[in-house]
Amino acid sequence: EDQVTQSPEALRLQEGESSSLNCSYTVSGLRGLFWYRQDPGKGPEFLFTLYSAGEEKEKERLKATLTKKESFLHITAPKPEDSATYLCAVQPNYQLIWGAGTKLIIKP
Amino acid sequence: DAGVIQSPRHEVTEMGQEVTLRCKPISGHDYLFWYRQTMMRGLELLIYFNNNVPIDDSGMPEDRFSAKMPNASFSTLKIQPSEPRDSAVYFCASRLTLENSPLHFGNGTRLTVT
């Protein structure tokens, strides 16, 4: 069965303290892995798409990487405005399989 | 582009009443999706359309739920009659293609059924 698991469920960091969020997946085939950011009261906002193992993408303080079994979202020197829930989704066919998300809190 | 637009942002209704949620997708996007998000179950796909035609409605929980897309710029999700367990945030999203393009979400409708 296709499955996506995100860890940790929640992460509290001090401003400037770098860390990584994990998205592990078990799917029959990978047509894309997506990272989204969701702020309270808003819809998920697209961040990155990764298509093949070894691929990396960066945007400001965020860097996403992909292996055959998992993806990491690395956050470098985070700021309070990076606080949000980060969602991962995997596309094995036409549908997206969503993880439950990691709630990231950055304390000033 | 203004992005995906949903209305209303909040809806409070009593059990048994009809609820209609509305969505305007991004112009030019061929695919439209309705999702429901709850703390317990996360994001769940309810139904999706391709070129205004419903393709997969297997996620629609019951016959009380129905969705239409009369044209490329408008879709509705209707719940009749509504029940307290329908309380959730409902998102509409659109996508240019099913390959190599991301899903773009609206800001959702928070539905509360009392």
Tab-separated table of C-alpha atoms in Angstrom:
chain	number	residue	atom	x	y	z
A	1	GLU	CA	0.000	0.000	0.000
A	2	ASP	CA	1.257	3.479	-0.887
A	3	GLN	CA	2.220	5.361	2.228
A	4	VAL	CA	3.872	8.632	3.236
A	5	THR	CA	5.185	9.261	6.747
A	6	GLN	CA	6.507	12.569	8.008
A	7	SER	CA	8.654	13.044	11.081
A	8	PRO	CA	8.805	14.559	13.551
A	9	GLU	CA	5.174	15.549	14.085
A	10	ALA	CA	6.332	18.785	15.674
A	11	LEU	CA	9.665	20.550	15.965
A	12	ARG	CA	10.586	23.535	18.084
A	13	LEU	CA	13.805	25.351	17.241
A	14	GLN	CA	15.506	28.509	18.321
A	15	GLU	CA	15.989	31.143	15.689
A	16	GLY	CA	19.167	30.293	13.790
A	17	GLU	CA	19.153	26.616	14.805
A	18	SER	CA	19.327	24.516	11.635
A	19	SER	CA	17.523	21.183	11.334
A	20	SER	CA	15.830	18.782	8.918
A	21	LEU	CA	12.326	17.435	8.386
A	22	ASN	CA	11.840	13.931	7.029
A	23	CYS	CA	9.363	12.482	4.549
A	24	SER	CA	9.651	8.737	4.027
A	25	TYR	CA	7.553	6.974	1.427
A	26	THR	CA	6.583	3.552	0.183
A	27	VAL	CA	5.022	3.718	-3.270
A	28	SER	CA	4.891	1.508	-6.323
A	29	GLY	CA	6.445	4.176	-8.526
A	30	LEU	CA	7.451	7.806	-8.117
A	31	ARG	CA	6.320	10.458	-10.580
A	32	GLY	CA	7.102	13.315	-8.223
A	33	LEU	CA	7.527	14.338	-4.584
A	34	PHE	CA	6.127	17.683	-3.506
A	35	TRP	CA	6.817	19.891	-0.497
A	36	TYR	CA	4.265	22.446	0.662
A	37	ARG	CA	4.109	24.981	3.445
A	38	GLN	CA	0.811	25.665	5.224
A	39	ASP	CA	0.184	28.659	7.462
A	40	PRO	CA	-2.780	28.717	9.877
A	41	GLY	CA	-6.016	29.586	8.123
A	42	LYS	CA	-4.506	29.246	4.650
A	43	GLY	CA	-4.180	26.642	1.953
A	44	PRO	CA	-0.953	24.735	1.342
A	45	GLU	CA	1.583	26.764	-0.606
A	46	PHE	CA	3.815	24.990	-3.099
A	47	LEU	CA	7.554	24.947	-2.364
A	48	PHE	CA	9.343	22.259	-4.403
A	49	THR	CA	8.931	19.297	-6.710
A	50	LEU	CA	11.563	16.553	-6.862
A	51	TYR	CA	11.467	13.837	-9.494
A	52	SER	CA	14.438	11.520	-9.090
A	53	ALA	CA	16.876	10.294	-6.455
A	54	GLY	CA	19.794	12.632	-6.022
A	55	GLU	CA	17.859	15.710	-7.029
A	56	GLU	CA	18.100	18.804	-4.823
A	57	LYS	CA	16.262	22.141	-4.876
A	58	GLU	CA	16.797	25.293	-2.842
A	59	LYS	CA	14.777	28.349	-1.975
A	60	GLU	CA	16.070	30.885	0.508
A	61	ARG	CA	16.719	28.987	3.770
A	62	LEU	CA	15.116	25.761	2.534
A	63	LYS	CA	16.740	22.904	0.674
A	64	ALA	CA	14.932	19.724	-0.372
A	65	THR	CA	16.699	16.481	-1.200
A	66	LEU	CA	15.446	13.125	-2.459
A	67	THR	CA	16.560	9.510	-2.181
A	68	LYS	CA	14.775	6.349	-3.291
A	69	LYS	CA	12.989	6.044	0.053
A	70	GLU	CA	12.824	9.481	1.597
A	71	SER	CA	13.109	13.212	1.210
A	72	PHE	CA	14.543	15.762	3.593
A	73	LEU	CA	13.650	19.396	3.935
A	74	HIS	CA	16.677	21.105	5.411
A	75	ILE	CA	16.155	24.474	7.008
A	76	THR	CA	19.251	26.590	7.571
A	77	ALA	CA	19.368	29.377	10.163
A	78	PRO	CA	15.558	29.565	10.401
A	79	LYS	CA	13.663	32.722	11.309
A	80	PRO	CA	10.352	33.011	13.176
A	81	GLU	CA	8.562	33.597	9.854
A	82	ASP	CA	9.532	30.057	8.812
A	83	SER	CA	7.096	28.750	11.424
A	84	ALA	CA	4.412	26.750	9.631
A	85	THR	CA	3.295	23.203	8.959
A	86	TYR	CA	5.307	21.549	6.211
A	87	LEU	CA	3.512	18.926	4.132
A	88	CYS	CA	5.000	16.308	1.867
A	89	ALA	CA	3.087	14.561	-0.924
A	90	VAL	CA	4.106	11.761	-3.248
A	91	GLN	CA	2.636	11.071	-6.663
A	92	PRO	CA	2.808	7.396	-7.691
A	93	ASN	CA	0.187	7.721	-10.453
A	94	TYR	CA	-2.325	10.547	-10.957
A	95	GLN	CA	-3.113	11.033	-7.261
A	96	LEU	CA	-1.079	12.660	-4.538
A	97	ILE	CA	-0.541	10.723	-1.312
A	98	TRP	CA	-0.166	13.202	1.547
A	99	GLY	CA	1.807	12.975	4.748
A	100	ALA	CA	0.356	14.284	8.006
A	101	GLY	CA	2.820	17.171	8.138
A	102	THR	CA	5.466	18.517	10.500
A	103	LYS	CA	4.573	21.553	12.569
A	104	LEU	CA	7.654	23.746	12.787
A	105	ILE	CA	7.916	26.454	15.434
A	106	ILE	CA	10.836	28.853	15.404
A	107	LYS	CA	11.282	30.799	18.613
A	108	PRO	CA	12.964	34.204	18.517
B	1	ASP	CA	-3.145	35.574	-11.593
B	2	ALA	CA	-5.293	35.818	-8.460
B	3	GLY	CA	-4.845	32.165	-7.657
B	4	VAL	CA	-7.590	29.741	-6.690
B	5	ILE	CA	-10.509	31.596	-5.146
B	6	GLN	CA	-12.920	29.965	-2.711
B	7	SER	CA	-16.040	31.247	-1.051
B	8	PRO	CA	-17.214	31.580	1.587
B	9	ARG	CA	-14.174	31.566	3.877
B	10	HIS	CA	-16.273	30.476	6.812
B	11	GLU	CA	-19.643	28.767	6.980
B	12	VAL	CA	-21.579	27.944	10.121
B	13	THR	CA	-24.786	26.004	9.670
B	14	GLU	CA	-27.153	23.765	11.545
B	15	MET	CA	-27.389	20.039	11.051
B	16	GLY	CA	-29.719	19.158	8.216
B	17	GLN	CA	-29.142	22.321	6.225
B	18	GLU	CA	-27.751	22.447	2.709
B	19	VAL	CA	-24.257	23.860	2.274
B	20	THR	CA	-22.708	25.001	-1.006
B	21	LEU	CA	-19.016	25.750	-1.337
B	22	ARG	CA	-17.682	27.571	-4.379
B	23	CYS	CA	-14.405	27.599	-6.255
B	24	LYS	CA	-12.814	29.476	-9.122
B	25	PRO	CA	-9.665	27.723	-10.366
B	26	ILE	CA	-6.634	29.325	-11.951
B	27	SER	CA	-7.370	30.195	-15.544
B	28	GLY	CA	-5.987	27.639	-17.963
B	29	HIS	CA	-5.701	24.831	-15.437
B	30	ASP	CA	-7.345	21.686	-16.786
B	31	TYR	CA	-7.681	19.885	-13.461
B	32	LEU	CA	-9.702	20.832	-10.408
B	33	PHE	CA	-9.642	19.020	-7.083
B	34	TRP	CA	-11.738	19.177	-3.932
B	35	TYR	CA	-10.011	18.190	-0.689
B	36	ARG	CA	-11.112	18.020	2.927
B	37	GLN	CA	-8.684	18.600	5.813
B	38	THR	CA	-9.174	17.556	9.427
B	39	MET	CA	-6.765	17.091	12.318
B	40	MET	CA	-7.571	13.400	12.501
B	41	ARG	CA	-7.366	12.473	8.814
B	42	GLY	CA	-5.233	15.185	7.248
B	43	LEU	CA	-5.843	16.045	3.594
B	44	GLU	CA	-8.314	13.767	1.827
B	45	LEU	CA	-9.122	13.927	-1.866
B	46	LEU	CA	-12.874	14.018	-2.420
B	47	ILE	CA	-13.192	14.370	-6.187
B	48	TYR	CA	-11.343	15.703	-9.185
B	49	PHE	CA	-12.341	17.025	-12.604
B	50	ASN	CA	-10.549	17.140	-15.918
B	51	ASN	CA	-11.843	19.682	-18.420
B	52	ASN	CA	-15.031	20.057	-16.346
B	53	VAL	CA	-15.728	16.302	-16.320
B	54	PRO	CA	-15.678	14.390	-13.011
B	55	ILE	CA	-12.980	11.717	-13.259
B	56	ASP	CA	-12.731	10.165	-9.804
B	57	ASP	CA	-15.289	10.694	-7.062
B	58	SER	CA	-14.300	7.672	-4.977
B	59	GLY	CA	-13.316	9.943	-2.098
B	60	MET	CA	-16.766	11.476	-1.744
B	61	PRO	CA	-17.875	10.150	1.629
B	62	GLU	CA	-21.572	9.700	1.008
B	63	ASP	CA	-24.421	10.496	-1.324
B	64	ARG	CA	-24.972	13.621	0.728
B	65	PHE	CA	-21.943	15.081	-1.068
B	66	SER	CA	-22.094	16.195	-4.682
B	67	ALA	CA	-19.827	18.305	-6.879
B	68	LYS	CA	-20.315	20.027	-10.196
B	69	MET	CA	-18.205	21.958	-12.641
B	70	PRO	CA	-20.520	23.693	-15.110
B	71	ASN	CA	-17.670	25.527	-16.828
B	72	ALA	CA	-13.904	25.916	-16.723
B	73	SER	CA	-13.990	28.761	-14.217
B	74	PHE	CA	-16.435	27.532	-11.603
B	75	SER	CA	-17.082	24.523	-9.407
B	76	THR	CA	-19.321	23.789	-6.446
B	77	LEU	CA	-19.286	21.237	-3.665
B	78	LYS	CA	-22.648	20.681	-2.065
B	79	ILE	CA	-23.536	18.870	1.147
B	80	GLN	CA	-27.201	18.058	1.669
B	81	PRO	CA	-28.137	17.425	4.419
B	82	SER	CA	-25.139	18.502	6.458
B	83	GLU	CA	-24.065	16.690	9.644
B	84	PRO	CA	-21.719	17.698	12.493
B	85	ARG	CA	-19.098	15.183	11.291
B	86	ASP	CA	-18.814	17.163	8.056
B	87	SER	CA	-17.133	19.974	9.995
B	88	ALA	CA	-13.707	20.477	8.407
B	89	VAL	CA	-11.777	22.793	6.135
B	90	TYR	CA	-12.594	22.207	2.478
B	91	PHE	CA	-9.984	23.131	-0.089
B	92	CYS	CA	-10.263	23.556	-3.797
B	93	ALA	CA	-7.075	23.180	-5.839
B	94	SER	CA	-6.200	23.356	-9.507
B	95	ARG	CA	-3.416	21.983	-11.611
B	96	LEU	CA	-2.220	22.628	-15.147
B	97	THR	CA	-1.537	18.956	-15.903
B	98	LEU	CA	-1.150	15.728	-13.932
B	99	GLU	CA	2.526	15.582	-14.815
B	100	ASN	CA	5.301	18.028	-13.981
B	101	SER	CA	3.060	20.668	-12.477
B	102	PRO	CA	2.192	21.417	-8.859
B	103	LEU	CA	-1.196	21.655	-7.236
B	104	HIS	CA	-2.292	25.196	-6.329
B	105	PHE	CA	-4.671	25.533	-3.406
B	106	GLY	CA	-7.226	28.122	-2.432
B	107	ASN	CA	-7.432	29.344	1.154
B	108	GLY	CA	-10.266	27.002	1.975
B	109	THR	CA	-13.721	27.148	3.488
B	110	ARG	CA	-13.952	26.368	7.180
B	111	LEU	CA	-17.266	24.581	7.672
B	112	THR	CA	-18.828	24.196	11.084
B	113	VAL	CA	-22.038	22.171	11.380
B	114	THR	CA	-23.772	22.451	14.751
